Amino acid sequence: MLMTTGRLIALRLFNISLGRSAWANKVLRRLLVRALIGRQKRDARYMASSRFFQMSELN
Amino acid sequence: MYSALQPAKSRPEASTSILLELALDTVPRVLGLCDRNAGSVTGGCCDRNYWHYRLLDVANARFQEAGYLFALAYDTAAPQNAFCGRQRMADWARLAWRFWLGQRNRDGSLSEVYPNERSFCATSFSAAAFTETIRLLGGAAEWGRELELSRPTFQWLAKNENVEVANQMAASWLALAGYARLTGDEAIARAAQKRRARLLLSQWEDGTLAEYGGLDVGYQTITMSTMARILCLDPEDRELQVALRKAEAVIRPRIGPEGECDSRVNSRATQYIYPYALASLRSSLLPSILSGLTAGTVLRPSWLDDRYCHAMAVDYFLAYREIAACS
């Protein structure tokens, strides 16, 4: 799921309001992990794994 | 360990091959910034903060200039260039430009930082890199569809300018001139002529191409590099040749024997120097830059951040090609 302007605004509004609370942050984090990783099929999951270029890709 | 740590006497002689080595050094890094999966929604996007980390709501169009870097790596023949002639490089260049075409605003302009920004800088430089890529990879015959789709971008550039910043004006001139050359579009050719007149008229008597009202050696070399690329399109432009010579003369006293330059007196405090125009002018400053690169006193492309390393690496490729073609 890519970041959009609407999502960014919603996230920042949360960050500066309810997000001041560590408990609310934890809840949001848990919900996002469930939505973006847990419920997705393996190939559609968002995983912050950094894959860089390797010379073998030229072949 | 950088050779700056070695005593000057023991340093190896500066060689032009360092330009190619440093340009090649950045290619794997920039490929890593790019979504190389053609089947992905963001295939061709080179702003990793957008497509991979998802930190931003808009992809910075300047990252797409990586397409030109890939094209140069593909097209530069040298024994140490493992990218030369590899079809994947040409495919990734095209993929980068396809993403660029798709990310434009409705009026053809592009954004760097926020949605609907209409950045003159990003539109000028990325459009110039787009036309330069096409010149390198087959011309209008191979890229007819892309050239047709891109026309609104050049029409937007023809209507907009930023006279306070010479490097952006030069980039827009290169973009307009390049597009006119590839397509034969007369309206864009007239716009390029107007942009040429605006830039050359704005040059100060001493040769300064002003950046926000003053001389900045780093940006001066970017502007000169862009003008030298335009000279390749029209080698008979005497006025442009004179402007380039004057531009080189004004920075000569500001660059030391090992390429060092005091950024504090630059109008935009830049620390780097682009070498291509100096190579094309056969400037006596070039050996100083090469010596500084060997000594570690001149900034290298890989020392720049993700946003600017590819643009500088492009210039290093061009400088190397210029020298190699004449040797």
XYZ file of C-alpha atoms in Angstrom:
386
model
C 0.000 0.000 0.000
C 1.664 3.224 -1.163
C 1.538 6.431 0.844
C -1.002 8.937 -0.454
C -1.618 12.530 0.570
C -4.850 11.553 2.357
C -3.162 8.732 4.287
C -0.247 10.987 5.190
C -2.562 13.693 6.552
C -4.574 11.125 8.521
C -1.409 9.610 9.986
C 0.015 13.006 10.976
C -3.288 14.036 12.566
C -3.145 10.843 14.617
C 0.559 11.449 15.463
C -0.073 14.896 16.939
C -3.302 13.968 18.775
C -3.900 10.421 20.047
C -0.364 9.498 19.027
C 1.019 11.428 22.009
C -0.004 8.419 24.039
C 2.403 5.443 23.890
C -0.564 3.102 24.385
C -2.431 4.508 21.339
C 0.756 4.231 19.266
C 1.093 0.578 20.216
C -2.527 -0.124 19.252
C -2.153 1.577 15.865
C 1.084 -0.288 15.194
C -0.570 -3.604 15.996
C -3.531 -2.797 13.706
C -1.217 -1.800 10.843
C 0.918 -4.930 11.184
C -2.237 -7.046 11.111
C -3.661 -5.221 8.069
C -0.479 -4.874 6.007
C 1.318 -8.102 6.875
C -0.831 -10.600 8.752
C -3.940 -10.552 6.532
C -2.128 -10.230 3.199
C -1.097 -13.087 0.958
C 2.612 -13.691 1.146
C 3.454 -11.993 -2.189
C 1.271 -8.942 -1.459
C 2.710 -8.245 1.966
C 4.531 -5.056 2.709
C 7.902 -6.050 4.125
C 10.570 -3.458 4.754
C 13.309 -5.758 3.509
C 15.937 -3.815 1.614
C 16.766 -5.483 -1.674
C 19.507 -3.790 -3.613
C 21.070 -4.322 -7.010
C 23.327 -7.322 -7.664
C 25.499 -7.712 -10.735
C 23.893 -11.103 -11.474
C 20.707 -9.217 -12.440
C 22.427 -8.106 -15.641
C 22.339 -11.661 -16.967
C 42.008 4.838 2.773
C 41.859 8.119 0.834
C 45.018 9.281 -0.775
C 44.604 12.639 0.992
C 46.228 10.800 3.844
C 49.303 10.150 1.729
C 52.064 12.728 1.387
C 51.707 14.640 -1.905
C 54.946 13.254 -3.346
C 53.809 9.634 -3.101
C 50.401 10.203 -4.762
C 49.905 8.538 -8.144
C 49.519 10.848 -11.139
C 45.914 11.947 -11.697
C 44.302 10.017 -14.533
C 41.100 10.702 -16.445
C 40.001 7.093 -15.871
C 39.111 8.119 -12.318
C 36.124 9.979 -13.793
C 34.754 6.743 -15.224
C 35.577 4.726 -12.113
C 33.690 7.168 -9.883
C 30.720 7.316 -12.255
C 30.550 3.514 -12.401
C 30.773 3.357 -8.624
C 27.396 5.052 -8.287
C 25.542 2.904 -10.847
C 24.820 -0.108 -8.558
C 23.724 2.300 -5.817
C 21.285 4.090 -8.126
C 20.009 0.798 -9.556
C 19.257 -0.161 -5.963
C 17.174 2.983 -5.565
C 15.050 2.011 -8.550
C 12.076 -0.367 -8.670
C 13.407 -2.584 -11.456
C 10.369 -4.835 -11.573
C 8.498 -3.956 -14.770
C 5.375 -5.713 -13.472
C 5.162 -3.615 -10.324
C 2.735 -0.660 -9.993
C 5.757 1.524 -9.259
C 8.045 -0.164 -11.831
C 10.675 2.348 -12.950
C 10.278 4.621 -9.917
C 13.729 5.564 -8.629
C 12.619 7.278 -5.410
C 13.074 4.507 -2.885
C 11.502 6.578 -0.115
C 8.293 6.534 -2.148
C 8.038 3.070 -3.685
C 9.888 0.990 -1.104
C 9.842 2.680 2.294
C 6.503 4.399 1.566
C 7.470 7.419 3.619
C 6.295 9.975 1.055
C 3.057 10.666 -0.765
C 4.815 11.885 -3.908
C 7.802 10.508 -5.818
C 10.532 13.076 -6.484
C 10.770 13.463 -10.271
C 14.475 14.273 -10.119
C 15.233 10.682 -9.170
C 13.998 9.636 -12.626
C 17.110 11.207 -14.152
C 18.641 7.876 -13.171
C 17.289 6.729 -16.550
C 19.982 8.842 -18.223
C 22.644 7.391 -15.927
C 21.587 3.861 -16.933
C 21.696 4.865 -20.618
C 25.210 6.270 -20.245
C 26.383 3.152 -18.420
C 24.881 1.087 -21.256
C 26.515 3.181 -23.965
C 29.982 3.947 -22.573
C 32.512 1.533 -24.010
C 35.395 0.831 -21.651
C 37.033 -2.394 -20.449
C 36.129 -1.664 -16.813
C 32.444 -0.975 -17.608
C 30.497 -4.164 -16.867
C 27.219 -2.391 -17.769
C 28.196 -1.563 -21.332
C 25.910 -3.147 -23.926
C 23.825 -5.010 -21.350
C 20.236 -4.900 -22.614
C 18.851 -4.807 -19.082
C 20.400 -1.362 -18.590
C 18.613 0.003 -21.659
C 15.360 -1.640 -20.484
C 15.663 -0.081 -17.018
C 16.355 3.306 -18.618
C 13.127 3.043 -20.588
C 11.225 1.818 -17.526
C 12.421 4.858 -15.547
C 11.181 7.218 -18.261
C 7.839 5.442 -18.533
C 7.297 6.029 -14.814
C 8.302 9.676 -15.328
C 5.712 10.063 -18.078
C 3.048 8.632 -15.784
C 3.877 10.747 -12.747
C 3.434 14.146 -14.437
C 0.780 16.643 -13.496
C -2.036 17.177 -15.973
C -0.253 20.222 -17.435
C 2.946 18.208 -18.050
C 4.945 19.650 -15.147
C 6.505 17.531 -12.415
C 6.884 17.675 -8.650
C 9.768 17.158 -6.283
C 8.424 17.523 -2.778
C 4.647 17.922 -2.584
C 1.680 17.107 -4.837
C 0.910 19.623 -7.617
C 4.148 21.491 -6.897
C 4.903 22.211 -10.589
C 8.636 22.429 -9.945
C 10.463 24.306 -12.697
C 13.732 22.761 -11.520
C 12.516 19.153 -11.558
C 10.650 19.591 -14.834
C 13.652 21.214 -16.561
C 16.337 18.799 -15.431
C 14.297 15.627 -15.790
C 12.992 16.663 -19.236
C 16.552 17.448 -20.351
C 17.738 14.034 -19.136
C 14.778 12.444 -20.953
C 15.743 13.944 -24.326
C 19.428 13.158 -23.758
C 18.550 9.524 -23.025
C 16.583 9.321 -26.260
C 19.488 10.794 -28.246
C 21.675 8.060 -26.792
C 19.279 5.115 -27.122
C 17.978 5.139 -30.657
C 16.441 8.588 -31.191
C 12.918 9.444 -32.301
C 12.553 6.256 -34.340
C 12.754 4.140 -31.173
C 10.982 6.539 -28.810
C 8.223 8.033 -30.985
C 5.377 7.184 -28.598
C 7.204 8.564 -25.542
C 8.096 11.771 -27.395
C 4.484 12.270 -28.405
C 3.247 11.684 -24.849
C 5.844 14.042 -23.402
C 4.897 17.086 -25.533
C 2.810 18.832 -22.775
C 5.921 18.864 -20.563
C 7.879 20.823 -23.156
C 4.940 23.133 -23.804
C 4.833 23.812 -20.045
C 8.578 24.506 -20.025
C 8.153 26.910 -22.942
C 5.643 28.936 -20.890
C 7.467 28.914 -17.540
C 10.872 30.089 -16.353
C 12.891 31.005 -13.262
C 15.233 33.827 -14.234
C 16.876 34.075 -10.812
C 18.485 30.671 -11.190
C 20.759 30.229 -14.213
C 21.261 26.469 -13.843
C 17.521 25.823 -14.133
C 17.200 28.179 -17.095
C 20.032 26.325 -18.839
C 18.407 22.947 -18.127
C 15.100 24.130 -19.585
C 16.949 25.394 -22.670
C 18.641 21.991 -23.109
C 15.273 20.230 -22.692
C 13.543 22.469 -25.248
C 16.426 22.340 -27.732
C 16.726 18.567 -27.342
C 13.015 17.994 -27.899
C 12.955 20.317 -30.919
C 15.933 18.497 -32.406
C 14.332 15.069 -31.925
C 10.856 15.963 -33.171
C 11.304 18.947 -35.489
C 8.628 20.767 -33.455
C 8.890 24.397 -34.616
C 7.013 25.961 -31.690
C 9.344 24.285 -29.195
C 12.368 25.269 -31.328
C 11.261 28.920 -31.109
C 10.835 28.570 -27.330
C 14.375 27.148 -27.119
C 15.735 30.148 -29.028
C 13.941 32.523 -26.642
C 15.312 30.641 -23.617
C 18.803 30.827 -25.148
C 18.526 34.587 -25.539
C 17.245 35.006 -21.953
C 20.118 33.022 -20.471
C 22.925 34.513 -22.549
C 21.620 38.031 -21.904
C 21.526 37.357 -18.175
C 25.241 36.468 -18.037
C 27.231 39.136 -16.260
C 30.087 40.967 -17.974
C 32.665 38.979 -15.963
C 31.104 35.651 -17.007
C 28.983 34.930 -13.918
C 25.808 32.932 -14.515
C 24.022 34.151 -11.439
C 22.389 32.003 -8.796
C 20.063 34.128 -6.685
C 22.061 37.262 -7.413
C 25.632 35.999 -7.130
C 28.355 33.648 -8.295
C 28.323 30.086 -7.027
C 31.183 28.015 -8.414
C 29.376 24.679 -8.013
C 26.195 25.827 -9.751
C 28.267 27.725 -12.324
C 29.825 24.379 -13.351
C 26.365 22.762 -13.525
C 25.144 25.578 -15.801
C 28.314 25.351 -17.887
C 27.916 21.593 -18.171
C 24.359 22.030 -19.442
C 25.486 24.703 -21.901
C 28.271 22.427 -23.144
C 25.661 19.740 -23.805
C 23.627 22.266 -25.807
C 26.763 23.071 -27.781
C 26.828 19.408 -28.859
C 23.411 20.019 -30.463
C 24.649 23.153 -32.207
C 28.474 23.179 -32.388
C 28.449 26.331 -34.545
C 26.886 28.552 -31.867
C 29.780 31.052 -31.478
C 27.970 33.177 -28.906
C 27.504 30.126 -26.697
C 31.185 29.217 -27.065
C 32.186 32.712 -25.924
C 29.735 32.566 -22.998
C 31.250 29.257 -21.879
C 34.813 30.623 -22.054
C 33.811 33.661 -19.991
C 32.020 31.423 -17.494
C 35.177 29.355 -17.082
C 37.398 32.413 -16.684
C 35.407 33.763 -13.747
C 35.745 30.574 -11.690
C 39.434 30.042 -12.442
C 40.728 32.139 -9.513
C 38.277 30.403 -7.156
C 39.600 26.846 -7.659
C 42.881 25.756 -6.074
C 45.605 23.467 -7.481
C 43.958 20.393 -5.959
C 40.439 21.371 -6.957
C 39.639 22.915 -3.606
C 37.011 25.645 -3.544
C 35.863 27.765 -0.608
C 32.130 27.083 -0.389
C 31.605 29.948 2.074
C 31.941 32.535 -0.673
C 29.554 30.747 -3.056
C 26.109 32.358 -3.300
C 24.480 28.977 -2.602
C 27.350 27.533 -0.549
C 27.869 24.515 -2.803
C 30.886 22.290 -2.162
C 31.077 20.354 -5.427
C 32.310 20.928 -8.986
C 30.903 19.377 -12.161
C 33.761 18.542 -14.553
C 32.125 17.996 -17.966
C 32.262 21.573 -19.271
C 35.854 21.881 -18.078
C 36.679 18.729 -20.050
C 34.918 19.975 -23.171
C 36.717 23.331 -22.953
C 40.062 21.596 -22.360
C 40.286 23.857 -19.335
C 43.483 24.115 -17.340
C 41.242 23.576 -14.278
C 40.569 19.942 -15.191
C 43.977 18.597 -14.070
C 43.373 20.332 -10.723
C 40.013 18.579 -10.373
C 41.542 15.208 -11.286
C 44.347 15.779 -8.840
C 41.796 16.709 -6.154
C 39.809 13.543 -6.849
C 42.935 11.456 -6.375
C 43.899 13.433 -3.288
C 40.413 13.285 -1.775
C 40.004 17.071 -1.709
C 37.202 17.145 -4.311
C 33.725 15.760 -3.611
C 32.969 12.545 -5.491
C 29.521 11.526 -6.829
C 29.224 8.725 -4.281
C 29.724 11.215 -1.445
C 26.544 13.041 -2.428
C 23.149 11.966 -1.119
C 20.659 9.825 -3.032
C 18.977 12.867 -4.521
C 22.058 14.275 -6.233
C 24.570 11.438 -6.714
C 23.082 10.326 -10.049
C 23.176 13.824 -11.588
C 26.824 14.226 -10.672
C 27.666 10.716 -11.876
C 26.066 11.592 -15.232
C 28.460 14.541 -15.482
C 31.416 12.289 -14.686
C 30.358 9.899 -17.453
C 30.083 12.810 -19.890
C 33.480 14.184 -18.882
C 35.097 10.779 -19.337
C 33.421 10.264 -22.730
C 34.522 13.726 -23.865
C 38.157 13.009 -23.008
C 38.096 9.416 -24.283
C 36.661 10.551 -27.626
C 39.588 12.913 -28.132
C 42.401 10.671 -26.967
